[in-house]
């Protein structure tokens, strides 16, 4: 049995650890109720605001938004079912602390798992390797494959002692999309995360983005800088040779501080609590193996520091484990239900609101344009009309004809300029001339000549009254169009408020759960 105080202390305290009681059933019921109520609220807001033609851009946007929402809602159950393998894995190791070994491919994940496995075995602890096949745990004898290529094509892991599980996954930023998706799918099954990053290029921004996602899940996370070694020249038997050695304490401290600071900055940028971030540790698995697990070599390679850090991770990991069923469901609600709905509504509501605003701005201009165009269409024919009826001086026929022309021209203008609106019935244009406004009879200078029939005043009065009469039926019509748009804006605001309310409720539930 290898004598290593840090490993022995870790194993002893791990075995002595126990899970705290946590009332998760009531919380799960509240979360299921949240989903039902959110779905009902969304259904209630699927109604399209009336007042617009079916082919109008505004109506099409409303229908498109509702179709996107309905399509997403139809997939809620399937999305939850897709998380079943992760839940099954969590249930299979319900009595153990499960740590996800997480990082991009070639970060040394399998190598670290095998190193820890050998460390446990040297302490006479049981070590069992496994992989997941069709959602079932399959045990095997062979250790995890290591290599420079992406060797992990499926979820695999190792049971260490009685209470620790390491899950070795394909890289989240894998060279294959299938492997990256596999890693993402099983993240929820873990109680804590070991984030591995090679010391040759530690803490890349791409990895920090994934790190931020994990910290939002409020599970403990320990950054580990792997391959913390370098090749140096040394004299062996009188000859200069290249030898592998640990990076010195100063080099490691600088890298760890750099990764921690950049991680902290990134998390603050992402509005994630940076206090969830643990201090990084450095390790060289190759140096440990090269010295055949010599006590001093393990200390110099960073093993003692690693086990001390792992020990600090166990208690928060157990706390997470107690609330994990609720955490998994919250993650599902946040990432598979709420976030897609937020994306759909943010994009579609902004488009609809902008179009509605543009239409609101255009209405006064259109109203003046409709009046002017109708007047210009009718008035040029007025002189001819008055001349046609000069002999009879029938003002009533003139007015009736002019009204018909105006109503026909007005309908054409509305059809052209208010094509997006489902317009109510329009009150007809009516002309009401004063009794004294008539054709003028101008007597001839000679009795043998016919009198002259003049209509200049009548023309001017009809022209002015036509313009005034056009405004009367249009004012309530355009007011109705404004009301349609105001109703739509109110509906948009109601959706925003509904979404904000459900978001706040879910966030508060998650926050209260984590403070319990």
XYZ file of C-alpha atoms in Angstrom:
516
model
C 0.000 0.000 0.000
C 1.400 3.350 -1.053
C 1.846 5.827 1.809
C 0.459 9.194 0.700
C -1.200 11.320 3.328
C -3.165 13.539 0.929
C -4.693 10.566 -0.933
C -5.402 8.653 2.250
C -7.019 11.690 3.862
C -9.119 12.263 0.763
C -10.339 8.648 0.676
C -11.093 8.608 4.407
C -13.050 11.881 4.385
C -14.846 10.875 1.199
C -15.986 7.637 2.802
C -17.123 9.532 5.915
C -19.116 12.066 3.930
C -22.895 11.835 3.895
C -25.749 13.466 2.049
C -27.928 16.057 3.727
C -31.702 15.801 3.737
C -33.407 17.921 1.117
C -37.163 18.115 0.395
C -36.989 17.825 -3.373
C -40.447 16.379 -4.139
C -42.377 19.547 -3.312
C -39.884 21.609 -5.300
C -40.261 19.336 -8.323
C -44.036 19.714 -8.126
C -43.669 23.508 -8.085
C -41.440 23.323 -11.162
C -43.910 21.106 -13.018
C -46.654 23.569 -12.099
C -44.499 26.400 -13.471
C -44.203 24.604 -16.790
C -47.950 23.993 -17.007
C -48.778 27.585 -16.131
C -46.188 28.933 -18.570
C -47.597 26.781 -21.358
C -51.132 27.965 -20.572
C -50.038 31.612 -20.530
C -48.330 31.207 -23.888
C -51.455 29.632 -25.358
C -53.546 32.543 -24.090
C -51.237 34.976 -25.871
C -51.345 33.164 -29.206
C -54.427 35.129 -30.269
C -53.742 37.432 -33.197
C -54.745 41.065 -32.684
C -57.460 41.981 -35.191
C -57.770 44.926 -37.523
C -55.246 43.844 -40.142
C -55.545 42.049 -43.452
C -54.361 38.433 -43.534
C -51.735 39.223 -46.181
C -50.384 42.307 -44.414
C -46.747 42.122 -43.211
C -47.897 42.852 -39.661
C -50.399 40.022 -39.649
C -47.876 37.648 -41.201
C -45.354 38.459 -38.467
C -47.949 37.771 -35.786
C -48.831 34.435 -37.352
C -45.162 33.512 -37.823
C -44.430 34.266 -34.180
C -47.349 32.140 -33.024
C -46.338 29.278 -35.307
C -42.799 29.320 -33.922
C -44.122 29.303 -30.365
C -46.545 26.455 -31.049
C -43.882 24.393 -32.794
C -41.488 24.841 -29.893
C -44.160 23.994 -27.315
C -44.989 20.770 -29.148
C -41.414 19.588 -28.545
C -41.327 20.159 -24.778
C -42.005 16.536 -23.823
C -39.539 15.181 -26.385
C -36.833 17.509 -25.100
C -37.373 16.271 -21.560
C -37.293 12.659 -22.773
C -33.939 13.346 -24.458
C -32.476 14.023 -21.020
C -33.511 10.569 -19.750
C -30.075 8.939 -20.323
C -28.427 11.540 -18.100
C -31.053 10.990 -15.422
C -30.599 7.221 -15.667
C -26.854 7.615 -15.237
C -27.377 9.822 -12.192
C -29.745 7.255 -10.678
C -27.302 4.404 -11.350
C -24.718 6.147 -9.157
C -27.121 7.727 -6.696
C -24.938 6.828 -3.676
C -21.725 8.227 -5.162
C -20.234 11.628 -5.907
C -20.046 11.978 -9.682
C -17.493 14.365 -11.217
C -17.535 15.189 -14.897
C -14.068 15.445 -16.436
C -14.659 18.267 -18.831
C -12.595 20.048 -21.485
C -11.737 20.175 -25.137
C -10.358 17.062 -26.781
C -6.685 16.297 -26.138
C -6.802 18.101 -22.783
C -5.621 14.990 -20.936
C -8.995 13.871 -19.560
C -8.469 10.118 -19.956
C -4.909 10.427 -18.669
C -6.071 12.161 -15.485
C -8.810 9.567 -14.911
C -6.305 6.728 -15.246
C -3.843 8.496 -12.923
C -6.461 8.879 -10.206
C -7.575 5.286 -10.766
C -4.034 4.014 -10.266
C -3.657 6.198 -7.167
C -6.767 4.631 -5.660
C -5.663 1.132 -6.627
C -2.342 1.669 -4.880
C -4.368 2.479 -1.769
C -6.093 -0.910 -2.155
C -9.316 0.739 -3.231
C -11.666 -0.880 -5.717
C -11.398 0.497 -9.255
C -13.978 -0.363 -11.935
C -13.999 1.020 -15.470
C -17.219 1.353 -17.442
C -18.824 2.881 -20.470
C -22.376 3.789 -21.318
C -24.093 1.730 -24.010
C -27.738 2.315 -24.961
C -28.215 4.175 -21.701
C -26.878 1.281 -19.612
C -23.666 1.099 -17.568
C -21.346 -1.612 -18.926
C -18.313 -2.495 -16.765
C -14.995 -3.535 -18.273
C -11.443 -4.341 -17.204
C -9.448 -2.160 -19.575
C -8.470 1.360 -18.455
C -9.481 4.429 -20.431
C -7.659 4.901 -23.712
C -5.195 7.745 -23.904
C -3.760 9.388 -26.990
C -3.168 12.500 -29.029
C -6.244 11.847 -31.140
C -9.840 12.016 -29.963
C -9.993 8.559 -28.413
C -13.193 9.021 -26.404
C -16.077 8.386 -28.769
C -18.591 7.558 -26.064
C -19.219 8.387 -22.449
C -16.902 6.327 -20.272
C -15.720 6.506 -16.718
C -14.260 4.866 -13.670
C -15.588 4.050 -10.184
C -13.000 4.913 -7.526
C -13.501 3.297 -4.159
C -16.985 3.319 -2.694
C -18.112 6.879 -3.330
C -16.403 8.536 -6.311
C -17.183 8.405 -10.024
C -15.218 10.124 -12.782
C -16.967 10.585 -16.117
C -14.612 10.916 -19.070
C -16.388 12.490 -22.013
C -15.638 13.474 -25.592
C -14.628 17.124 -25.680
C -17.409 19.673 -25.581
C -15.582 21.502 -28.379
C -15.024 18.208 -30.114
C -13.826 17.755 -33.664
C -17.029 15.775 -34.173
C -20.422 17.330 -33.561
C -21.785 13.994 -32.332
C -19.202 13.767 -29.551
C -19.728 17.379 -28.498
C -23.469 16.769 -28.273
C -22.852 13.632 -26.190
C -20.823 15.607 -23.654
C -23.410 18.366 -23.448
C -26.215 15.865 -22.910
C -24.576 14.255 -19.878
C -23.388 17.391 -18.121
C -26.473 17.391 -15.893
C -25.708 13.924 -14.521
C -22.571 15.123 -12.698
C -22.433 16.608 -9.211
C -19.312 18.626 -9.932
C -16.967 19.388 -12.794
C -13.224 19.100 -13.267
C -12.376 21.519 -16.068
C -9.181 20.373 -17.766
C -7.046 22.709 -19.797
C -3.584 21.923 -21.123
C -0.866 24.121 -19.645
C 0.494 24.606 -23.175
C -2.565 26.788 -23.953
C -4.546 27.147 -20.725
C -7.943 28.735 -20.325
C -8.863 29.452 -23.946
C -11.885 31.726 -24.371
C -13.814 28.991 -26.154
C -13.434 26.833 -23.063
C -14.369 29.703 -20.765
C -17.688 30.097 -22.557
C -18.491 26.477 -21.729
C -17.188 27.031 -18.214
C -19.605 29.898 -17.747
C -22.486 27.653 -18.770
C -21.495 25.162 -16.088
C -21.227 27.798 -13.390
C -24.703 29.010 -14.301
C -25.815 25.508 -13.408
C -24.533 26.243 -9.888
C -22.446 23.139 -9.485
C -18.893 23.212 -8.040
C -16.138 23.421 -10.613
C -12.390 22.939 -10.300
C -10.043 24.086 -13.097
C -7.054 21.759 -13.590
C -4.038 22.636 -15.741
C -2.768 19.359 -17.174
C 0.602 18.539 -18.723
C 2.268 21.023 -16.390
C 5.720 19.892 -17.482
C 8.380 20.871 -19.974
C 11.454 19.495 -21.722
C 14.798 20.790 -20.469
C 18.400 19.954 -21.207
C 20.369 18.081 -18.544
C 23.690 16.302 -18.307
C 23.395 12.533 -17.997
C 26.594 10.426 -17.851
C 28.562 13.324 -19.264
C 26.181 13.909 -22.165
C 23.648 16.689 -22.731
C 20.173 15.124 -23.006
C 16.593 16.366 -23.214
C 14.603 15.372 -20.150
C 11.015 15.943 -19.068
C 10.577 17.834 -15.809
C 7.832 19.603 -13.896
C 7.239 23.256 -14.484
C 8.598 25.039 -11.455
C 6.389 26.518 -8.733
C 6.757 30.036 -10.092
C 5.701 29.019 -13.605
C 2.705 27.121 -12.267
C 1.661 29.956 -9.994
C 1.790 32.421 -12.882
C -0.311 30.174 -15.131
C -2.823 29.425 -12.393
C -3.179 33.114 -11.547
C -3.559 34.010 -15.226
C -6.236 31.380 -15.833
C -8.061 32.374 -12.666
C -8.042 36.100 -13.512
C -9.128 35.624 -17.125
C -11.799 33.189 -15.989
C -13.005 35.675 -13.392
C -13.113 38.506 -15.948
C -14.976 36.339 -18.423
C -17.525 35.261 -15.849
C -18.142 38.849 -14.769
C -18.663 39.735 -18.421
C -21.191 36.900 -18.626
C -22.934 38.043 -15.414
C -21.974 34.836 -13.598
C -20.973 34.814 -9.936
C -17.186 34.506 -10.098
C -17.051 33.278 -6.503
C -18.180 29.903 -7.811
C -14.809 29.577 -9.521
C -12.210 27.524 -7.641
C -8.494 28.293 -7.706
C -6.836 26.301 -10.531
C -4.367 23.516 -9.754
C -1.538 22.182 -11.946
C -0.476 18.566 -12.426
C 1.779 16.426 -14.617
C 0.461 12.866 -14.919
C 3.460 11.890 -17.006
C 5.928 12.924 -14.313
C 4.054 10.799 -11.752
C 4.145 7.758 -13.995
C 7.737 8.388 -14.982
C 8.694 8.154 -11.274
C 6.451 5.101 -10.759
C 4.211 6.952 -8.262
C 7.104 7.852 -5.971
C 5.833 9.891 -2.988
C 8.113 12.879 -3.590
C 7.492 12.780 -7.345
C 3.727 12.839 -6.792
C 4.035 15.853 -4.524
C 6.244 17.702 -7.005
C 3.923 16.796 -9.881
C 0.969 18.387 -8.062
C -0.916 15.301 -6.846
C -1.101 16.471 -3.223
C -2.425 19.852 -4.307
C -4.980 18.110 -6.554
C -6.344 15.875 -3.783
C -6.600 18.818 -1.394
C -8.596 20.681 -4.055
C -10.784 17.622 -4.702
C -11.489 17.337 -1.001
C -12.757 20.925 -0.961
C -15.006 20.013 -3.875
C -16.758 17.064 -2.182
C -19.011 18.970 0.244
C -20.506 21.354 -2.363
C -20.781 18.403 -4.755
C -22.853 16.514 -2.169
C -25.018 19.594 -1.660
C -25.600 19.729 -5.400
C -26.364 16.008 -5.474
C -29.207 16.427 -2.973
C -30.978 18.974 -5.139
C -29.860 17.463 -8.465
C -33.311 16.186 -9.581
C -34.631 19.724 -9.197
C -31.486 21.227 -10.772
C -31.846 18.960 -13.801
C -35.457 20.010 -14.228
C -34.589 23.682 -13.746
C -31.871 23.377 -16.390
C -34.432 21.795 -18.691
C -36.915 24.603 -18.013
C -34.308 27.329 -18.450
C -32.317 25.990 -21.390
C -34.892 23.991 -23.340
C -38.108 25.907 -22.656
C -37.545 29.443 -21.391
C -34.447 30.474 -23.355
C -35.840 29.419 -26.782
C -39.115 31.220 -25.988
C -37.156 34.301 -24.948
C -35.225 34.166 -28.219
C -38.380 33.798 -30.326
C -40.244 36.579 -28.541
C -37.299 38.958 -28.398
C -36.728 38.666 -32.133
C -40.362 38.631 -33.268
C -41.694 41.237 -30.834
C -38.952 43.641 -31.891
C -39.848 43.209 -35.570
C -43.570 43.620 -34.923
C -43.044 46.635 -32.667
C -40.833 48.349 -35.240
C -43.327 47.760 -38.044
C -46.193 48.954 -35.840
C -44.262 52.113 -34.966
C -43.558 52.803 -38.631
C -47.249 52.362 -39.445
C -48.256 54.668 -36.590
C -45.920 57.353 -37.918
C -47.254 56.945 -41.455
C -50.983 57.287 -40.634
C -51.239 61.135 -40.415
C -49.272 61.465 -43.640
C -51.482 58.899 -45.359
C -54.626 60.656 -44.172
C -53.551 63.930 -45.775
C -52.450 62.066 -48.881
C -55.801 60.286 -49.295
C -57.703 63.571 -48.962
C -55.436 65.414 -51.394
C -55.430 62.645 -53.999
C -59.220 62.230 -53.851
C -59.745 65.954 -54.191
C -57.310 66.168 -57.124
C -59.067 63.273 -58.834
C -62.554 64.841 -58.599
C -62.169 68.629 -58.802
C -60.709 68.827 -62.336
C -63.992 67.347 -63.631
C -66.169 69.739 -61.637
C -66.159 72.527 -64.254
C -67.368 70.159 -66.956
C -70.077 68.798 -64.639
C -71.352 72.298 -63.823
C -71.420 73.208 -67.509
C -73.443 70.078 -68.320
C -76.199 71.101 -65.903
C -76.055 74.861 -66.455
C -79.146 74.840 -68.665
C -81.304 73.227 -65.963
C -79.364 74.748 -63.049
C -80.012 71.497 -61.149
C -77.616 71.868 -58.219
C -78.930 68.721 -56.523
C -77.865 66.510 -59.450
C -74.465 68.209 -59.486
C -73.976 67.541 -55.779
C -75.149 63.939 -56.041
C -72.828 63.252 -58.974
C -69.923 64.914 -57.197
C -70.591 62.820 -54.068
C -70.567 59.609 -56.113
C -67.302 60.562 -57.763
C -65.748 61.453 -54.405
C -66.867 58.215 -52.724
C -65.563 56.113 -55.597
C -62.211 57.942 -55.675
C -61.949 57.768 -51.885
C -62.493 53.995 -51.902
C -59.751 53.609 -54.487
C -57.335 55.714 -52.428
C -58.058 53.758 -49.244
C -57.589 50.457 -51.051
C -54.213 51.694 -52.278
C -52.842 53.321 -49.122
C -54.506 51.369 -46.279
C -54.202 47.940 -47.818
C -52.781 46.449 -44.575
C -55.869 47.278 -42.512
C -59.211 45.492 -42.257
C -61.211 48.709 -42.575
C -64.668 49.232 -41.085
C -67.510 50.605 -43.213
C -66.843 54.149 -44.369
C -69.458 56.872 -43.931
C -70.253 58.364 -47.371
C -69.114 61.805 -48.393
C -72.053 64.253 -48.334
C -72.244 67.832 -49.579
C -74.606 70.325 -47.966
C -74.699 73.598 -49.853
C -76.280 76.668 -48.365
C -79.583 77.571 -50.008
C -78.225 80.749 -51.541
C -75.336 78.992 -53.304
C -76.701 78.349 -56.803
C -75.988 79.003 -60.421
C -75.916 82.750 -61.199
C -78.139 84.121 -63.984
C -76.624 87.227 -65.559
C -79.071 89.197 -67.693
C -78.107 90.043 -71.274
C -77.546 93.669 -72.360
C -80.061 93.248 -75.154
C -83.480 91.726 -74.785
C -82.901 89.513 -77.776
C -79.841 87.864 -76.184
C -79.977 84.845 -73.862
C -78.932 85.436 -70.226
C -75.541 84.115 -69.136
C -75.417 81.246 -66.606
C -72.339 81.638 -64.335
C -71.079 79.137 -61.761
C -67.725 80.490 -60.574
C -68.946 80.943 -57.006
C -70.683 77.559 -57.079
C -67.480 75.912 -58.316
C -65.435 77.514 -55.539
C -67.931 76.562 -52.852
C -68.250 72.945 -54.040
C -64.473 72.615 -54.246
C -63.968 73.906 -50.690
C -66.827 71.887 -49.239
C -65.558 68.699 -50.919
C -62.216 69.002 -49.165
C -63.936 69.569 -45.823
C -66.382 66.713 -46.388
C -63.554 64.282 -47.111
C -62.074 64.860 -43.663
C -65.285 63.953 -41.838
C -65.494 60.215 -42.716
C -61.706 59.775 -42.723
C -61.090 61.059 -39.195
C -62.858 58.152 -37.414
C -61.472 55.678 -39.951
C -57.855 56.642 -39.274
C -58.605 56.788 -35.571
C -59.743 53.165 -35.830
C -56.468 52.233 -37.555
C -54.568 53.927 -34.740
C -56.634 51.961 -32.233
C -55.703 48.693 -33.988
C -52.019 49.538 -33.670
C -52.400 50.629 -30.041
C -54.146 47.353 -29.241
C -51.313 45.469 -30.888
C -48.681 47.414 -28.920
C -50.594 46.650 -25.717
C -50.634 42.968 -26.622
C -46.881 43.018 -27.236
C -46.297 44.636 -23.865
C -48.481 42.031 -22.172
C -46.343 39.274 -23.690
C -43.152 40.969 -22.488
C -44.566 41.331 -18.981
C -45.791 37.737 -18.965
C -42.367 36.479 -20.025
C -40.621 38.647 -17.424
C -42.957 37.413 -14.687
C -42.332 33.731 -15.452
C -38.596 34.334 -15.808
C -38.451 36.031 -12.415
C -40.528 33.299 -10.790
C -38.250 30.556 -12.091
C -35.108 32.479 -11.116
C -36.462 33.066 -7.620
C -37.344 29.384 -7.244
C -33.822 28.378 -8.282
C -32.234 30.946 -5.987
C -34.300 29.891 -2.974
C -33.490 26.247 -3.646
C -29.741 26.933 -3.647
C -29.958 28.944 -0.427
C -31.907 26.233 1.412
